[in-house]
PDB file of C-alpha atoms in Angstrom:
ATOM      1  CA  MET A   1      -9.983   1.195  10.789  1.00 41.00           C
ATOM      2  CA  GLY A   2     -12.366  -1.749  10.425  1.00 44.00           C
ATOM      3  CA  ASN A   3     -12.538  -4.352   7.697  1.00 51.00           C
ATOM      4  CA  THR A   4     -12.390  -2.298   4.532  1.00 57.00           C
ATOM      5  CA  GLY A   5     -14.337  -4.705   2.368  1.00 71.00           C
ATOM      6  CA  TYR A   6     -12.063  -3.592  -0.453  1.00 87.00           C
ATOM      7  CA  THR A   7      -9.299  -5.450  -2.143  1.00 94.00           C
ATOM      8  CA  TRP A   8      -6.784  -4.002  -4.574  1.00 96.00           C
ATOM      9  CA  SER A   9      -8.888  -5.238  -7.498  1.00 95.00           C
ATOM     10  CA  ALA A  10     -11.956  -3.387  -6.172  1.00 94.00           C
ATOM     11  CA  PHE A  11      -9.912  -0.204  -5.739  1.00 95.00           C
ATOM     12  CA  ALA A  12      -8.410  -0.574  -9.240  1.00 95.00           C
ATOM     13  CA  ALA A  13     -11.882  -1.036 -10.722  1.00 94.00           C
ATOM     14  CA  ALA A  14     -13.207   2.043  -8.887  1.00 93.00           C
ATOM     15  CA  GLU A  15     -10.174   4.286  -9.521  1.00 95.00           C
ATOM     16  CA  PRO A  16      -8.141   2.865 -12.433  1.00 96.00           C
ATOM     17  CA  GLU A  17      -6.058   5.997 -13.059  1.00 95.00           C
ATOM     18  CA  LEU A  18      -4.775   6.358  -9.491  1.00 95.00           C
ATOM     19  CA  ALA A  19      -4.388   2.578  -9.136  1.00 96.00           C
ATOM     20  CA  GLY A  20      -2.289   2.441 -12.307  1.00 95.00           C
ATOM     21  CA  THR A  21      -0.080   5.297 -11.134  1.00 94.00           C
ATOM     22  CA  VAL A  22       0.424   3.714  -7.713  1.00 95.00           C
ATOM     23  CA  ARG A  23       1.173   0.290  -9.123  1.00 95.00           C
ATOM     24  CA  GLU A  24       3.648   1.752 -11.618  1.00 94.00           C
ATOM     25  CA  ARG A  25       5.368   3.686  -8.825  1.00 93.00           C
ATOM     26  CA  PHE A  26       5.744   0.544  -6.691  1.00 94.00           C
ATOM     27  CA  GLY A  27       6.986  -1.317  -9.772  1.00 92.00           C
ATOM     28  CA  ARG A  28      10.062   0.915 -10.109  1.00 91.00           C
ATOM     29  CA  HIS A  29      11.828  -0.808  -7.208  1.00 90.00           C
ATOM     30  CA  THR A  30      11.740  -4.219  -5.572  1.00 89.00           C
ATOM     31  CA  HIS A  31      12.014  -3.240  -1.902  1.00 93.00           C
ATOM     32  CA  HIS A  32       9.648  -0.908  -0.062  1.00 95.00           C
ATOM     33  CA  VAL A  33       8.875   0.009   3.560  1.00 97.00           C
ATOM     34  CA  LEU A  34       6.146  -1.709   5.564  1.00 98.00           C
ATOM     35  CA  ALA A  35       4.874  -0.254   8.840  1.00 98.00           C
ATOM     36  CA  THR A  36       3.160  -2.596  11.295  1.00 98.00           C
ATOM     37  CA  VAL A  37       2.127  -2.262  14.931  1.00 98.00           C
ATOM     38  CA  ARG A  38       4.291  -3.947  17.574  1.00 97.00           C
ATOM     39  CA  LYS A  39       2.814  -5.708  20.592  1.00 96.00           C
ATOM     40  CA  ASP A  40       3.498  -2.597  22.733  1.00 97.00           C
ATOM     41  CA  GLY A  41       1.685  -0.361  20.208  1.00 97.00           C
ATOM     42  CA  SER A  42       4.773   1.279  18.761  1.00 97.00           C
ATOM     43  CA  PRO A  43       5.445   1.214  15.011  1.00 97.00           C
ATOM     44  CA  ARG A  44       7.752  -1.284  13.341  1.00 98.00           C
ATOM     45  CA  LEU A  45       9.304  -0.375   9.971  1.00 97.00           C
ATOM     46  CA  THR A  46      10.707  -3.175   7.838  1.00 97.00           C
ATOM     47  CA  GLY A  47      11.597  -3.812   4.236  1.00 95.00           C
ATOM     48  CA  LEU A  48       9.235  -5.795   2.055  1.00 95.00           C
ATOM     49  CA  GLU A  49       8.886  -6.850  -1.552  1.00 92.00           C
ATOM     50  CA  VAL A  50       5.472  -5.770  -2.831  1.00 91.00           C
ATOM     51  CA  ASN A  51       3.499  -8.225  -4.945  1.00 93.00           C
ATOM     52  CA  PHE A  52       0.774  -7.158  -7.335  1.00 95.00           C
ATOM     53  CA  ARG A  53      -0.239 -10.600  -8.590  1.00 94.00           C
ATOM     54  CA  LEU A  54      -3.432 -12.380  -9.507  1.00 93.00           C
ATOM     55  CA  ASP A  55      -5.149  -8.940  -9.637  1.00 94.00           C
ATOM     56  CA  GLU A  56      -4.498  -8.265  -5.943  1.00 97.00           C
ATOM     57  CA  LEU A  57      -1.912  -6.695  -3.633  1.00 97.00           C
ATOM     58  CA  TRP A  58      -0.182  -9.341  -1.527  1.00 97.00           C
ATOM     59  CA  LEU A  59       2.232  -9.105   1.378  1.00 97.00           C
ATOM     60  CA  ALA A  60       4.367 -12.244   1.603  1.00 96.00           C
ATOM     61  CA  MET A  61       6.962 -12.761   4.318  1.00 96.00           C
ATOM     62  CA  MET A  62       9.192 -15.337   5.940  1.00 95.00           C
ATOM     63  CA  PRO A  63       7.673 -17.736   8.474  1.00 94.00           C
ATOM     64  CA  ASN A  64       7.377 -16.213  11.939  1.00 95.00           C
ATOM     65  CA  SER A  65       9.011 -12.950  10.928  1.00 97.00           C
ATOM     66  CA  ARG A  66       8.286 -10.076  13.306  1.00 97.00           C
ATOM     67  CA  LYS A  67       6.196  -8.267  10.673  1.00 97.00           C
ATOM     68  CA  ALA A  68       4.092 -11.403  10.060  1.00 98.00           C
ATOM     69  CA  LEU A  69       3.506 -11.833  13.787  1.00 98.00           C
ATOM     70  CA  ASP A  70       2.615  -8.138  14.048  1.00 98.00           C
ATOM     71  CA  LEU A  71       0.017  -8.491  11.270  1.00 98.00           C
ATOM     72  CA  ARG A  72      -1.449 -11.633  12.820  1.00 97.00           C
ATOM     73  CA  ARG A  73      -1.987  -9.735  16.068  1.00 98.00           C
ATOM     74  CA  ASP A  74      -2.996  -6.372  14.569  1.00 98.00           C
ATOM     75  CA  PRO A  75      -3.767  -6.330  10.830  1.00 98.00           C
ATOM     76  CA  ARG A  76      -3.193  -2.597  10.333  1.00 97.00           C
ATOM     77  CA  PHE A  77      -0.368  -1.642   7.990  1.00 98.00           C
ATOM     78  CA  SER A  78       1.030   1.182   5.944  1.00 98.00           C
ATOM     79  CA  LEU A  79       3.202   0.600   2.908  1.00 98.00           C
ATOM     80  CA  LEU A  80       5.472   3.290   1.444  1.00 96.00           C
ATOM     81  CA  ALA A  81       6.941   2.988  -2.046  1.00 94.00           C
ATOM     82  CA  ASN A  82      10.715   3.179  -2.215  1.00 90.00           C
ATOM     83  CA  PRO A  83      11.491   6.800  -3.162  1.00 84.00           C
ATOM     84  CA  GLY A  84      14.542   5.786  -5.194  1.00 80.00           C
ATOM     85  CA  ALA A  85      17.929   7.392  -5.397  1.00 77.00           C
ATOM     86  CA  GLY A  86      18.494  11.102  -5.066  1.00 68.00           C
ATOM     87  CA  THR A  87      15.997  13.741  -4.081  1.00 65.00           C
ATOM     88  CA  ASP A  88      13.899  14.235  -7.203  1.00 66.00           C
ATOM     89  CA  MET A  89      11.056  11.878  -6.099  1.00 65.00           C
ATOM     90  CA  ASP A  90      10.306  11.097  -9.726  1.00 70.00           C
ATOM     91  CA  GLY A  91       6.725   9.898  -9.765  1.00 74.00           C
ATOM     92  CA  GLY A  92       5.941  11.293  -6.345  1.00 84.00           C
ATOM     93  CA  ASP A  93       5.488   9.706  -2.963  1.00 92.00           C
ATOM     94  CA  VAL A  94       3.017   6.794  -2.827  1.00 95.00           C
ATOM     95  CA  ARG A  95       1.496   5.138   0.245  1.00 97.00           C
ATOM     96  CA  ILE A  96      -1.141   2.450   0.836  1.00 98.00           C
ATOM     97  CA  SER A  97      -2.657   1.913   4.277  1.00 98.00           C
ATOM     98  CA  GLY A  98      -5.226  -0.614   5.374  1.00 97.00           C
ATOM     99  CA  ARG A  99      -5.640  -4.071   6.827  1.00 97.00           C
ATOM    100  CA  ALA A 100      -3.895  -7.312   5.923  1.00 97.00           C
ATOM    101  CA  THR A 101      -5.832 -10.566   6.117  1.00 96.00           C
ATOM    102  CA  GLU A 102      -3.747 -13.711   6.402  1.00 97.00           C
ATOM    103  CA  VAL A 103      -4.464 -16.283   3.731  1.00 96.00           C
ATOM    104  CA  THR A 104      -4.189 -19.875   4.920  1.00 95.00           C
ATOM    105  CA  ASP A 105      -5.950 -21.644   2.048  1.00 95.00           C
ATOM    106  CA  PRO A 106      -3.330 -24.036   0.588  1.00 96.00           C
ATOM    107  CA  GLU A 107      -4.671 -23.678  -2.951  1.00 96.00           C
ATOM    108  CA  THR A 108      -4.329 -19.874  -2.889  1.00 96.00           C
ATOM    109  CA  ILE A 109      -0.872 -20.085  -1.331  1.00 96.00           C
ATOM    110  CA  ASP A 110       0.250 -22.616  -3.943  1.00 96.00           C
ATOM    111  CA  ARG A 111      -1.171 -20.480  -6.760  1.00 96.00           C
ATOM    112  CA  PHE A 112       0.639 -17.403  -5.428  1.00 96.00           C
ATOM    113  CA  ALA A 113       3.890 -19.346  -4.940  1.00 96.00           C
ATOM    114  CA  ALA A 114       3.733 -20.674  -8.507  1.00 96.00           C
ATOM    115  CA  ASP A 115       3.000 -17.229  -9.959  1.00 95.00           C
ATOM    116  CA  ALA A 116       5.697 -15.507  -7.871  1.00 94.00           C
ATOM    117  CA  GLY A 117       8.260 -18.292  -8.054  1.00 94.00           C
ATOM    118  CA  ALA A 118       8.404 -18.110  -4.249  1.00 92.00           C
ATOM    119  CA  PRO A 119       9.717 -21.018  -2.180  1.00 93.00           C
ATOM    120  CA  LEU A 120       7.420 -22.381   0.499  1.00 95.00           C
ATOM    121  CA  PRO A 121       6.785 -21.883   3.377  1.00 96.00           C
ATOM    122  CA  PHE A 122       5.806 -18.241   3.884  1.00 96.00           C
ATOM    123  CA  HIS A 123       3.054 -16.118   5.407  1.00 97.00           C
ATOM    124  CA  LEU A 124       0.707 -14.621   2.830  1.00 97.00           C
ATOM    125  CA  PHE A 125      -1.526 -11.642   3.535  1.00 97.00           C
ATOM    126  CA  LEU A 126      -4.134 -10.087   1.256  1.00 97.00           C
ATOM    127  CA  ALA A 127      -4.007  -6.291   1.471  1.00 97.00           C
ATOM    128  CA  GLU A 128      -7.302  -4.459   1.949  1.00 96.00           C
ATOM    129  CA  PRO A 129      -6.660  -0.783   1.174  1.00 97.00           C
ATOM    130  CA  ALA A 130      -8.348   1.775   3.430  1.00 96.00           C
ATOM    131  CA  GLU A 131      -6.377   4.728   2.063  1.00 97.00           C
ATOM    132  CA  VAL A 132      -4.237   5.276  -1.000  1.00 97.00           C
ATOM    133  CA  VAL A 133      -2.243   8.506  -1.266  1.00 97.00           C
ATOM    134  CA  ARG A 134       0.009   9.982  -3.927  1.00 95.00           C
ATOM    135  CA  THR A 135       1.878  13.199  -3.169  1.00 94.00           C
ATOM    136  CA  THR A 136       3.684  15.142  -5.889  1.00 91.00           C
ATOM    137  CA  VAL A 137       5.021  18.602  -6.552  1.00 89.00           C
ATOM    138  CA  GLU A 138       3.465  20.195  -9.620  1.00 87.00           C
ATOM    139  CA  GLU A 139       4.961  23.544 -10.578  1.00 87.00           C
ATOM    140  CA  ASP A 140       4.833  25.485  -7.278  1.00 87.00           C
ATOM    141  CA  GLU A 141       2.170  23.384  -5.525  1.00 90.00           C
ATOM    142  CA  LEU A 142       2.165  20.326  -3.330  1.00 91.00           C
ATOM    143  CA  VAL A 143      -0.543  18.054  -4.775  1.00 94.00           C
ATOM    144  CA  ILE A 144      -2.052  15.281  -2.686  1.00 95.00           C
ATOM    145  CA  ARG A 145      -4.403  12.761  -4.288  1.00 96.00           C
ATOM    146  CA  THR A 146      -6.144  10.574  -1.748  1.00 96.00           C
ATOM    147  CA  TRP A 147      -8.726   7.790  -1.920  1.00 96.00           C
ATOM    148  CA  SER A 148     -10.640   5.788   0.661  1.00 94.00           C
ATOM    149  CA  PRO A 149     -13.427   3.207   0.151  1.00 93.00           C
ATOM    150  CA  GLY A 150     -16.747   4.611  -0.966  1.00 89.00           C
ATOM    151  CA  ARG A 151     -15.330   8.032  -1.864  1.00 90.00           C
ATOM    152  CA  PRO A 152     -13.977   9.466  -5.082  1.00 91.00           C
ATOM    153  CA  VAL A 153     -10.356  10.539  -5.327  1.00 95.00           C
ATOM    154  CA  ARG A 154      -9.838  13.915  -3.643  1.00 95.00           C
ATOM    155  CA  THR A 155      -7.158  16.297  -4.820  1.00 95.00           C
ATOM    156  CA  ILE A 156      -5.711  18.809  -2.363  1.00 93.00           C
ATOM    157  CA  ARG A 157      -3.392  21.532  -3.644  1.00 93.00           C
ATOM    158  CA  ARG A 158      -1.252  23.635  -1.347  1.00 90.00           C
ATOM    159  CA  GLY A 159       1.051  26.443  -2.381  1.00 87.00           C
ATOM    160  CA  ASN A 160       4.125  27.827  -0.677  1.00 83.00           C
ATOM    161  CA  ASP A 161       2.263  30.823   0.691  1.00 81.00           C
ATOM    162  CA  ASP A 162      -0.372  31.599   3.341  1.00 78.00           C
ATOM    163  CA  ALA A 163      -3.315  30.796   1.069  1.00 78.00           C
ATOM    164  CA  PRO A 164      -5.501  27.927   2.322  1.00 77.00           C
ATOM    165  CA  PRO A 165      -5.286  24.645   0.411  1.00 75.00           C
ATOM    166  CA  THR A 166      -7.834  24.003  -2.307  1.00 81.00           C
ATOM    167  CA  GLU A 167      -9.692  20.719  -2.550  1.00 77.00           C
ATOM    168  CA  ASN A 168     -11.792  19.039  -5.161  1.00 84.00           C
ATOM    169  CA  ALA A 169     -13.278  15.599  -5.650  1.00 62.00           C
ATOM    170  CA  ARG A 170     -14.142  14.029  -8.949  1.00 59.00           C
TER     171      ARG A 170
END
C-alpha cells in the first residue's frame, strides 16, 4: 500500500454518498478501534477518538503513545467504527484503511487544536484512505460496499446459499 494520494476530502468529493454514510456511522460514538503495525510486524489494536475536522480525517494521539510510534515507523492503519451496544449493528460495519502521514507544521497543529479544543502537545496524523468499506445486512443478503482510489464504489451481494456473490460498480 503506497502513498494513496487521497485525503478524506478527495474521497468525499469522489464518493459523497458513501463518505456521508461512513462519517455518520463514525459520528455515533466517540471511541473506535485503530489497528497499527508493531515493530515485530504483529497488529496492535487500540482505542482512538476519530476526528473529521477541517474537511479531513485526522488521527490525534498522546505524545509518544505506542500507536503514534507505530505510525511513525509504519504508516499503515485500519480504523473500525465502534459497533455500539447489542448485536443489531445499526448502520452496518464501517472500516477505513490506508496510510497516516504525521503533520508537524505548527500552524496546522494549532488550527486543529483550536478546532478540536485539544490540549497540546499531541501527535497529529492526516489519514490517507486506501480502502473504505461498509458492510450491512439487507433483507437476506450480506452487502459489502467498497471503495479504493481511482475506482468507483463496488457493491458485492452474497446470500445465505451456495449461489456465487454478485458484484456491480457504479
